[in-house]
XYZ file of C-alpha atoms in Angstrom:
535
model
C 18.151 -31.045 42.035
C 15.823 -27.999 42.679
C 17.254 -24.732 41.937
C 17.824 -21.991 44.139
C 16.700 -19.058 42.381
C 14.972 -18.880 39.054
C 14.814 -15.941 36.631
C 11.359 -15.027 35.158
C 11.143 -15.141 31.417
C 12.666 -17.180 28.516
C 15.967 -17.958 30.535
C 13.886 -19.416 33.542
C 14.331 -23.098 32.489
C 17.958 -22.564 31.738
C 18.568 -21.102 35.192
C 16.676 -23.833 36.624
C 18.962 -26.522 35.336
C 22.218 -24.624 35.899
C 21.959 -23.176 39.237
C 23.042 -25.605 42.199
C 21.028 -24.590 45.381
C 23.861 -25.834 47.490
C 26.433 -23.626 45.925
C 24.120 -20.575 46.322
C 23.632 -21.384 50.026
C 27.472 -21.470 50.569
C 27.904 -18.246 48.717
C 25.053 -16.476 50.726
C 26.448 -17.890 53.978
C 29.916 -16.362 53.129
C 28.418 -12.900 52.895
C 26.249 -13.331 55.956
C 29.315 -14.756 57.986
C 31.179 -11.342 57.170
C 28.344 -9.395 58.186
C 27.595 -11.197 61.415
C 31.352 -11.302 62.300
C 31.334 -7.567 62.555
C 28.934 -7.813 65.435
C 31.723 -9.048 67.775
C 35.111 -8.594 65.952
C 35.398 -4.876 67.245
C 34.527 -5.844 70.719
C 38.099 -7.031 71.531
C 39.671 -4.264 69.598
C 38.037 -1.420 71.417
C 41.138 -0.648 73.596
C 43.462 -0.619 70.535
C 40.858 1.769 68.716
C 40.786 3.880 71.895
C 44.670 4.168 71.804
C 44.892 4.635 68.085
C 42.512 7.407 68.057
C 43.308 9.015 71.384
C 39.864 8.667 72.741
C 38.348 7.299 76.134
C 37.153 3.512 76.338
C 33.809 4.988 76.723
C 33.833 6.935 73.506
C 35.357 3.858 71.811
C 32.294 1.759 72.873
C 30.111 3.894 70.404
C 31.680 1.909 67.617
C 29.588 -1.158 68.623
C 26.530 0.885 69.683
C 26.227 2.693 66.277
C 26.408 -0.657 64.462
C 23.880 -2.339 66.414
C 21.454 0.570 66.176
C 21.662 1.137 62.477
C 21.460 -2.664 61.957
C 18.469 -2.959 63.981
C 16.679 -0.267 61.953
C 17.529 -1.553 58.478
C 16.064 -5.023 59.383
C 12.678 -3.503 59.359
C 12.881 -1.906 55.930
C 14.502 -4.751 54.314
C 11.558 -6.872 53.811
C 9.558 -4.287 51.570
C 12.587 -3.122 49.834
C 13.541 -6.738 48.857
C 10.010 -7.367 47.638
C 9.615 -4.128 45.797
C 13.033 -3.911 44.048
C 14.252 -7.440 43.907
C 16.169 -9.612 46.450
C 19.048 -10.045 44.287
C 19.307 -6.223 43.329
C 18.823 -5.340 46.959
C 21.259 -7.961 48.446
C 23.968 -6.738 45.768
C 23.718 -3.082 46.996
C 23.729 -4.109 50.615
C 26.793 -6.185 50.015
C 28.540 -3.334 48.044
C 27.837 -0.844 50.642
C 28.937 -3.077 53.483
C 32.110 -3.921 51.730
C 32.913 -0.114 50.935
C 31.978 1.083 54.366
C 34.242 -1.843 55.969
C 37.190 -0.562 54.080
C 36.413 3.205 55.032
C 36.184 2.000 58.692
C 39.603 0.638 58.562
C 40.806 3.842 57.015
C 38.920 6.219 59.387
C 40.943 9.127 60.469
C 38.887 10.138 63.564
C 36.153 9.000 65.906
C 33.376 10.792 63.901
C 34.445 9.424 60.624
C 34.655 5.890 62.278
C 31.169 6.088 63.597
C 29.696 7.372 60.363
C 31.218 4.491 58.242
C 30.258 2.155 61.044
C 26.724 3.332 60.835
C 26.351 2.750 57.118
C 28.038 -0.669 57.588
C 25.225 -1.459 60.146
C 22.570 -0.157 57.608
C 23.937 -2.301 54.742
C 24.470 -5.520 56.990
C 20.852 -5.074 58.348
C 19.553 -5.767 54.931
C 21.695 -8.727 54.072
C 20.860 -11.209 56.623
C 17.197 -11.490 56.405
C 17.254 -11.493 52.627
C 19.879 -14.312 52.847
C 17.219 -16.399 54.575
C 14.505 -15.568 52.162
C 16.842 -16.557 49.374
C 17.417 -19.968 51.078
C 13.703 -20.496 51.628
C 12.990 -20.137 47.991
C 15.949 -21.992 46.998
C 15.200 -25.305 48.653
C 11.856 -27.395 49.002
C 10.394 -27.509 52.504
C 11.930 -30.815 53.263
C 15.353 -29.617 52.414
C 15.221 -26.354 54.294
C 16.692 -27.739 57.528
C 19.821 -28.680 55.869
C 20.001 -25.357 53.960
C 19.412 -23.584 57.146
C 22.324 -25.409 58.722
C 24.801 -23.808 56.234
C 23.223 -20.331 57.069
C 23.306 -21.225 60.821
C 27.090 -21.919 60.645
C 27.463 -18.364 59.423
C 25.214 -16.677 62.051
C 26.120 -18.779 65.101
C 29.915 -19.441 64.478
C 30.793 -15.918 62.968
C 30.239 -14.232 66.580
C 32.623 -16.852 68.139
C 35.065 -16.452 65.360
C 34.880 -12.706 65.962
C 36.862 -12.214 69.141
C 39.509 -14.742 67.960
C 40.143 -12.938 64.675
C 39.744 -9.556 66.180
C 42.326 -10.089 68.913
C 44.747 -11.726 66.577
C 44.803 -8.894 64.186
C 44.802 -6.319 66.785
C 47.704 -8.098 68.628
C 49.829 -8.748 65.623
C 48.866 -5.883 63.216
C 46.320 -3.113 63.992
C 42.754 -2.738 64.731
C 42.258 -1.308 61.253
C 42.600 -4.910 59.840
C 39.384 -5.832 61.805
C 37.611 -3.922 59.102
C 40.042 -4.017 56.092
C 39.647 -7.887 55.913
C 36.155 -7.373 54.816
C 37.270 -5.871 51.620
C 38.741 -8.933 49.554
C 35.990 -11.115 51.133
C 33.232 -8.632 50.169
C 34.322 -8.303 46.501
C 34.836 -12.092 46.132
C 31.289 -12.490 47.589
C 29.716 -9.837 45.442
C 31.023 -11.564 42.271
C 29.739 -14.943 43.310
C 26.181 -13.582 44.200
C 26.022 -11.591 40.937
C 26.606 -14.779 38.793
C 24.943 -17.483 40.951
C 22.072 -15.996 42.506
C 18.832 -15.348 40.594
C 15.282 -14.176 41.363
C 12.645 -16.802 41.531
C 9.412 -16.820 39.344
C 7.290 -16.249 42.616
C 9.285 -13.063 43.848
C 9.250 -11.619 40.194
C 5.422 -12.045 40.107
C 5.083 -10.482 43.575
C 7.304 -7.484 42.367
C 5.118 -6.943 39.418
C 1.915 -7.314 41.372
C 3.232 -4.765 43.829
C 4.031 -2.244 40.996
C 0.734 -2.758 39.395
C -1.239 -2.203 42.533
C 0.854 0.702 43.556
C 1.722 -0.545 47.063
C 3.863 1.908 48.930
C 6.115 1.646 51.691
C 4.707 2.298 55.169
C 7.121 5.063 56.074
C 5.131 6.026 59.181
C 5.331 2.530 60.514
C 8.819 2.194 59.614
C 9.834 5.367 61.330
C 7.836 4.455 64.526
C 9.350 0.925 64.790
C 12.804 2.129 63.769
C 12.502 4.608 66.666
C 11.334 1.955 69.165
C 14.060 -0.397 68.141
C 17.031 2.309 67.616
C 16.100 3.655 71.027
C 15.801 0.487 72.657
C 19.263 -0.635 71.509
C 20.583 2.602 72.667
C 19.160 2.158 76.216
C 20.324 -1.370 76.403
C 23.886 -0.774 75.135
C 24.453 2.632 76.906
C 22.362 2.172 80.035
C 25.128 0.477 82.340
C 27.643 2.875 80.936
C 25.669 6.040 81.464
C 24.362 4.872 84.983
C 20.813 4.228 83.659
C 18.168 6.668 84.805
C 20.749 8.890 86.526
C 21.624 10.055 83.057
C 19.366 12.250 81.051
C 20.347 10.705 77.867
C 19.242 7.148 78.942
C 15.858 8.757 80.371
C 14.979 10.586 77.153
C 15.872 7.475 75.036
C 13.590 5.462 77.268
C 10.772 7.847 77.185
C 11.090 7.846 73.193
C 11.206 4.167 73.141
C 7.896 3.785 75.155
C 6.222 6.478 73.050
C 7.254 4.899 69.708
C 6.099 1.577 70.948
C 2.660 2.739 72.069
C 2.228 4.637 68.929
C 3.247 1.883 66.566
C 0.841 -0.688 67.609
C -2.403 0.867 66.738
C -0.770 2.214 63.371
C 0.499 -1.113 62.414
C -2.672 -2.797 63.290
C -4.769 -0.546 61.001
C -2.257 0.246 58.187
C -3.068 -1.036 54.623
C 0.512 -2.414 54.164
C 2.205 -2.210 57.528
C 6.097 -2.064 57.831
C 5.782 -4.965 60.517
C 3.062 -7.562 60.496
C 2.200 -7.360 64.220
C -0.426 -10.136 63.805
C 2.226 -12.531 62.570
C 4.103 -11.976 65.938
C 0.912 -12.562 67.914
C 0.463 -15.937 66.472
C 1.521 -18.915 68.876
C 4.053 -20.422 66.563
C 6.002 -17.606 65.137
C 5.522 -15.392 68.236
C 6.973 -18.402 70.480
C 9.777 -18.766 67.762
C 10.561 -15.068 68.289
C 10.791 -15.346 72.039
C 13.086 -18.285 71.904
C 15.416 -16.404 69.446
C 15.601 -13.587 71.736
C 16.918 -16.079 74.253
C 19.419 -17.801 72.116
C 20.603 -14.228 71.001
C 20.958 -13.318 74.681
C 22.959 -16.314 75.384
C 25.245 -16.294 72.353
C 26.283 -12.756 72.333
C 26.438 -12.475 76.060
C 28.812 -15.334 76.469
C 30.837 -14.421 73.507
C 31.489 -11.066 75.155
C 32.027 -12.041 78.799
C 34.112 -15.181 78.569
C 36.825 -13.302 76.588
C 36.370 -10.449 79.128
C 36.807 -12.497 82.253
C 39.723 -14.265 80.566
C 41.596 -11.080 79.781
C 40.657 -9.074 83.180
C 40.975 -12.000 85.593
C 43.412 -14.412 84.124
C 45.564 -12.213 82.226
C 44.937 -13.774 78.653
C 45.908 -11.736 75.764
C 42.897 -10.841 73.244
C 44.233 -13.709 70.852
C 44.217 -16.403 73.670
C 40.970 -15.345 74.952
C 39.476 -15.744 71.555
C 41.016 -19.041 71.079
C 39.337 -20.306 74.289
C 35.984 -19.877 72.168
C 37.454 -21.481 68.926
C 36.871 -25.252 69.826
C 33.356 -24.423 70.716
C 32.935 -22.874 67.370
C 34.132 -26.044 65.671
C 31.791 -28.241 67.521
C 28.913 -25.863 66.399
C 29.798 -26.204 62.911
C 29.742 -29.944 63.052
C 26.487 -29.884 64.951
C 25.003 -27.624 62.666
C 24.911 -30.180 59.858
C 23.875 -32.864 62.144
C 21.010 -30.470 63.439
C 19.785 -29.920 59.781
C 19.514 -33.751 59.467
C 17.595 -34.141 62.718
C 15.370 -31.151 61.940
C 13.868 -33.161 58.888
C 13.234 -36.321 61.006
C 12.236 -35.110 64.476
C 9.791 -32.388 65.663
C 11.668 -29.067 66.010
C 9.853 -28.408 69.352
C 11.703 -31.496 71.007
C 15.118 -30.478 69.522
C 14.715 -27.008 70.682
C 13.932 -28.148 74.234
C 17.070 -30.438 74.268
C 19.249 -27.704 72.897
C 17.977 -25.242 75.697
C 18.632 -27.764 78.316
C 22.044 -28.434 76.989
C 22.915 -24.843 76.885
C 21.467 -24.360 80.475
C 23.783 -27.161 81.677
C 26.749 -25.292 79.912
C 26.013 -22.029 81.662
C 25.627 -24.066 84.899
C 28.991 -25.657 84.384
C 30.509 -22.141 84.221
C 29.431 -21.427 87.574
C 32.336 -23.493 88.657
C 34.580 -20.666 87.775
C 37.432 -20.206 90.229
C 40.988 -18.558 90.295
C 42.638 -21.776 89.373
C 40.441 -22.561 86.308
C 42.595 -23.278 83.438
C 42.338 -23.027 79.526
C 40.746 -26.512 79.152
C 37.840 -25.366 81.763
C 36.693 -22.658 79.361
C 37.200 -24.812 76.188
C 35.053 -27.630 77.684
C 32.182 -25.401 78.867
C 32.226 -23.615 75.283
C 32.082 -27.058 73.521
C 29.004 -28.076 75.437
C 27.411 -24.853 74.493
C 28.431 -25.432 71.002
C 26.330 -28.867 71.144
C 23.263 -26.881 72.269
C 23.030 -23.831 70.056
C 22.634 -25.634 66.619
C 19.764 -27.872 68.266
C 17.957 -24.500 68.842
C 19.004 -22.340 65.874
C 18.140 -24.742 63.223
C 14.870 -26.146 64.382
C 13.604 -22.652 65.556
C 14.437 -21.175 62.153
C 12.668 -23.999 60.351
C 9.681 -23.896 62.808
C 9.309 -20.140 62.265
C 8.472 -20.532 58.700
C 5.966 -23.392 59.188
C 2.635 -22.411 57.716
C 3.719 -19.024 56.287
C 2.509 -17.848 52.816
C 5.331 -17.108 50.364
C 4.718 -13.436 50.788
C 5.346 -13.449 54.489
C 8.847 -15.040 54.279
C 10.670 -11.828 53.738
C 8.810 -10.318 56.703
C 9.427 -13.379 58.978
C 13.083 -13.392 58.196
C 13.397 -9.761 59.074
C 11.527 -10.314 62.412
C 13.533 -13.347 63.465
C 16.728 -11.535 62.830
C 15.741 -8.603 64.540
C 14.839 -10.893 67.631
C 18.229 -12.363 67.508
C 19.917 -8.926 67.402
C 17.752 -7.458 69.852
C 18.152 -10.581 72.338
C 21.833 -10.142 71.977
C 21.643 -6.468 73.178
C 19.306 -7.662 75.966
C 21.466 -10.471 77.006
C 24.758 -8.258 77.206
C 22.622 -5.441 79.006
C 21.255 -7.890 81.699
C 24.753 -9.665 82.105
C 26.547 -6.146 82.630
C 24.031 -5.024 85.182
C 24.227 -8.293 86.966
C 28.078 -8.044 86.810
C 28.308 -4.596 88.164
C 25.706 -4.870 90.907
C 26.665 -8.261 92.176
C 30.237 -7.295 92.288
C 29.471 -4.292 94.534
C 27.345 -6.657 96.586
C 29.922 -9.271 97.040
C 32.583 -6.768 97.798
C 30.489 -5.208 100.420
C 29.973 -8.535 102.033
C 33.632 -9.722 101.837
C 34.812 -6.322 103.397
C 32.796 -7.020 106.488
C 35.447 -9.545 107.204
C 38.438 -7.154 106.990
C 38.534 -5.754 110.504
C 41.162 -6.374 113.345
C 38.692 -8.484 115.399
C 38.232 -11.103 112.769
C 40.756 -13.872 113.696
C 41.354 -14.995 110.033
C 42.026 -11.484 108.961
C 44.424 -10.822 111.769
C 46.330 -13.990 110.872
C 46.516 -13.277 107.217
C 47.796 -9.824 107.785
C 50.508 -10.978 110.215
C 51.572 -13.548 107.780
C 51.868 -11.146 104.723
C 53.364 -8.268 106.853
C 56.101 -10.847 107.953
C 56.540 -11.918 104.318
C 57.164 -8.082 103.279
C 59.380 -7.467 106.340
C 61.566 -10.506 105.254
C 62.143 -8.868 101.905
C 63.538 -5.697 103.461
C 60.238 -3.677 103.939
C 59.820 -1.530 107.149
C 56.917 -2.462 109.437
C 54.852 0.562 108.238
C 55.613 -0.233 104.556
C 55.029 -3.998 105.195
C 51.483 -3.162 106.807
C 50.612 -0.982 103.933
C 51.606 -3.455 101.156
C 49.778 -6.451 103.000
C 46.624 -4.121 103.212
C 46.952 -3.393 99.459
C 47.367 -7.043 98.663
C 44.454 -8.036 100.587
C 42.299 -5.400 99.139
C 43.288 -6.470 95.740
C 42.178 -9.954 96.431
C 38.853 -8.947 97.755
C 38.325 -7.024 94.594
C 39.338 -10.024 92.539
C 37.305 -12.629 94.599
C 34.124 -10.194 94.325
C 34.683 -10.225 90.562
C 34.790 -13.983 90.345
C 31.629 -14.299 92.266
C 29.943 -11.643 89.983
C 30.829 -13.653 86.974
C 29.346 -16.784 88.587
C 26.008 -14.849 89.153
C 25.976 -13.860 85.543
C 26.266 -17.427 84.456
C 23.504 -18.457 86.840
C 21.142 -15.805 85.326
C 22.041 -17.008 81.665
C 21.096 -20.772 82.896
C 17.769 -19.470 84.116
C 17.248 -17.632 80.674
C 18.069 -20.653 78.692
C 15.972 -23.224 81.197
C 12.980 -20.875 80.564
C 13.050 -21.593 76.959
C 12.387 -25.310 77.438
C 8.719 -24.937 78.415
C 8.317 -22.254 75.641
C 9.482 -24.501 73.091
C 7.141 -27.406 73.999
C 4.107 -25.207 73.296
C 5.143 -24.961 69.509
C 2.832 -27.240 67.378
C 3.937 -30.142 65.651
C 4.969 -29.608 61.828
C 4.580 -31.640 58.772
C 8.073 -33.011 58.470
C 7.677 -34.279 54.881
C 6.025 -31.006 53.681
C 8.111 -28.671 55.753
C 5.074 -27.144 57.744
C 1.530 -27.019 57.834
C -1.052 -24.164 57.759
C -1.478 -21.460 60.325
C -3.531 -22.555 63.503
């Protein structure tokens, strides 16, 4: 069997014989699972963090924001650093930093310390994921990459689903600190395995020596411009709804910085000798389309992972643990489907699998529009299982298709960009869903309130029935009238919330449906060779 990573020099042949690529894939996936888990595990623990550190819920939400921003910035630099100093060395440094930062997050004594360690955690995690994909790309021959990416996909797609379940259970039964401390032993174990099992390939070693010989330097200006663009974009998307968008000076300034950085970065990256981001790669039909589809899948995955537990806790009274458990069966379906998708990717054209997957996801989101006050646990489990069928049919083929026709020296860059698209898509999805929820809830409530007037026969009848109900239990007429009006007001707010969540799922269904025609414009790939040339 082909080896996953080969060391240059005298020991190269021995490494080739002894290193099992599937073992390397599992080890790498373990580390990635831990990193991606932290994008969602803290979401359900925010109210516990708020209470534990005596801070507001708005302040606690920065725990998520700082991680996303630092993670996005690190993705851009990871490609060059991994090539210049070695993938294994860079990966081990990131893994060590992530593990230490996770432990320190669990031991944080106040909000500033927690945000500082969370930022380090995000920087380190941002370097791990794209390098993991590059390691797998070198580890397997093109015909086997679909199956290898299936293992990687289990980590990237299932981890956000496990996050709310694990985070809720730890927070409900122990404390929010364990949402971070749990990474300690896992990180140490993964570090040891990576150190002994993962080695550099001959091609990456030659590339590194060539970069040193030519004196190729990091594009610091391009990196700062792109990092500023992505960082400010993440801030705008994550804080916009909380800060009331452009009524906030902070969001307005962040938006201006974002636009200015984007405008300045494009001409620089097009003319730089060794640009931090290869924008010409993004402009190709194949890779550019893959990035857009990955934006969409990131939006669906993260938005649903956040809003399904949210509606379960707020509208149905579920605990954080049970809200997370509603997602778990879907995670199991995704895990099984990942390996099936890996097999299918080596037999069928990726663009057709992606189109089928997007259609299934769109149906899953449409099914969620049947949301009602009497929806039971099984309703949410079923819809999530349908989603679990579709996600792998997009994730694995799109990952394989994005590498189609790339030169070996472009794989690190491609991996970083695809993962940046997934992260940014997740932030866009949450931002869009949050805005739809807030505005449509207000709209529905204003429409429902129109019927609360004495001239409306239905309202008059409901008021009389509830007033009589409270009077039968000892309330005076005045008190009964106030209680009845309060109950009606509560029901109006609850009904408006249900209708707003239904609108959110309609929007997510549309986003997924739009990915279908986009997938079909991808070119056919050489399934036997794993990809053809760039067209």
